[in-house]
Amino acid sequence: SDYQQLGHNLRINLFQGGPLTSRSLMRDSYTPDVFQKVVIDPRHWHGRKTTELGKWYGQYFLDLNVQKAMKEKYG
């Protein structure tokens, strides 16, 4: 019957959740000494220096403020 079918579906665990330990392809591909030798340079971020990134953001927000001011003044 429908009641027994519903009870059966509620008794079995359909959604078991994620694994208890996470796996990473990068961590599985390299030996641990690679991660111990790595040097993180805060000035170099994804091939772009943070000073260049900061200049870009400064120019971007300056342009946004100019556009806002032009819109308020001229409509």
mmCIF file of C-alpha atoms in Angstrom:
data_model
loop_
_atom_site.group_PDB
_atom_site.id
_atom_site.type_symbol
_atom_site.label_atom_id
_atom_site.label_comp_id
_atom_site.label_asym_id
_atom_site.label_seq_id
_atom_site.Cartn_x
_atom_site.Cartn_y
_atom_site.Cartn_z
ATOM 1 C CA SER A 1 0.000 0.000 0.000
ATOM 2 C CA ASP A 2 0.983 3.659 -0.238
ATOM 3 C CA TYR A 3 1.505 3.897 3.514
ATOM 4 C CA GLN A 4 3.993 1.011 3.526
ATOM 5 C CA GLN A 5 5.780 2.477 0.475
ATOM 6 C CA LEU A 6 6.127 5.829 2.268
ATOM 7 C CA GLY A 7 7.396 4.120 5.421
ATOM 8 C CA HIS A 8 9.953 2.138 3.424
ATOM 9 C CA ASN A 9 11.249 5.304 1.741
ATOM 10 C CA LEU A 10 11.558 7.083 5.076
ATOM 11 C CA ARG A 11 13.379 4.139 6.700
ATOM 12 C CA ILE A 12 16.098 3.861 4.063
ATOM 13 C CA ASN A 13 18.724 6.553 3.956
ATOM 14 C CA LEU A 14 18.477 8.124 0.511
ATOM 15 C CA PHE A 15 20.551 11.214 1.268
ATOM 16 C CA GLN A 16 23.639 10.064 3.117
ATOM 17 C CA GLY A 17 25.446 13.385 2.940
ATOM 18 C CA GLY A 18 28.965 14.112 1.852
ATOM 19 C CA PRO A 19 32.072 12.111 2.680
ATOM 20 C CA LEU A 20 33.603 12.626 6.099
ATOM 21 C CA THR A 21 37.037 13.345 4.621
ATOM 22 C CA SER A 22 37.415 15.599 1.618
ATOM 23 C CA ARG A 23 39.678 14.631 -1.266
ATOM 24 C CA SER A 24 41.490 16.996 -3.579
ATOM 25 C CA LEU A 25 42.892 16.080 -6.983
ATOM 26 C CA MET A 26 45.744 18.541 -6.464
ATOM 27 C CA ARG A 27 46.666 17.087 -3.070
ATOM 28 C CA ASP A 28 46.399 13.538 -4.423
ATOM 29 C CA SER A 29 48.554 14.366 -7.475
ATOM 30 C CA TYR A 30 51.582 15.808 -5.666
ATOM 31 C CA THR A 31 53.786 14.534 -2.868
ATOM 32 C CA PRO A 32 53.677 16.386 0.487
ATOM 33 C CA ASP A 33 57.149 17.909 -0.010
ATOM 34 C CA VAL A 34 55.796 20.096 -2.845
ATOM 35 C CA PHE A 35 53.433 21.849 -0.418
ATOM 36 C CA GLN A 36 56.164 22.237 2.206
ATOM 37 C CA LYS A 37 58.546 23.918 -0.269
ATOM 38 C CA VAL A 38 56.027 26.393 -1.681
ATOM 39 C CA VAL A 39 56.665 30.079 -1.008
ATOM 40 C CA ILE A 40 53.626 32.375 -1.104
ATOM 41 C CA ASP A 41 54.476 35.855 -2.348
ATOM 42 C CA PRO A 42 51.755 38.318 -1.256
ATOM 43 C CA ARG A 43 52.930 40.880 -3.831
ATOM 44 C CA HIS A 44 52.332 38.493 -6.720
ATOM 45 C CA TRP A 45 48.751 37.311 -7.008
ATOM 46 C CA HIS A 46 47.687 35.158 -9.990
ATOM 47 C CA GLY A 47 50.341 36.673 -12.221
ATOM 48 C CA ARG A 48 49.295 40.222 -11.375
ATOM 49 C CA LYS A 49 50.968 42.417 -8.789
ATOM 50 C CA THR A 50 48.710 43.827 -6.123
ATOM 51 C CA THR A 51 49.925 47.339 -6.903
ATOM 52 C CA GLU A 52 48.582 46.954 -10.457
ATOM 53 C CA LEU A 53 45.349 45.523 -9.079
ATOM 54 C CA GLY A 54 45.044 48.412 -6.629
ATOM 55 C CA LYS A 55 45.606 50.952 -9.411
ATOM 56 C CA TRP A 56 42.949 49.256 -11.537
ATOM 57 C CA TYR A 57 40.393 49.370 -8.705
ATOM 58 C CA GLY A 58 41.246 52.995 -7.957
ATOM 59 C CA GLN A 59 40.660 53.975 -11.586
ATOM 60 C CA TYR A 60 37.485 51.880 -11.750
ATOM 61 C CA PHE A 61 35.912 53.575 -8.714
ATOM 62 C CA LEU A 62 37.036 56.996 -9.926
ATOM 63 C CA ASP A 63 35.239 56.325 -13.224
ATOM 64 C CA LEU A 64 32.123 55.172 -11.342
ATOM 65 C CA ASN A 65 32.109 58.350 -9.238
ATOM 66 C CA VAL A 66 32.527 60.540 -12.342
ATOM 67 C CA GLN A 67 29.634 58.750 -14.068
ATOM 68 C CA LYS A 68 27.466 59.224 -10.968
ATOM 69 C CA ALA A 69 28.316 62.921 -10.745
ATOM 70 C CA MET A 70 27.624 63.443 -14.466
ATOM 71 C CA LYS A 71 24.278 61.683 -14.132
ATOM 72 C CA GLU A 72 23.300 63.839 -11.121
ATOM 73 C CA LYS A 73 24.373 67.065 -12.828
ATOM 74 C CA TYR A 74 23.066 66.483 -16.356
ATOM 75 C CA GLY A 75 20.414 63.827 -15.804
#
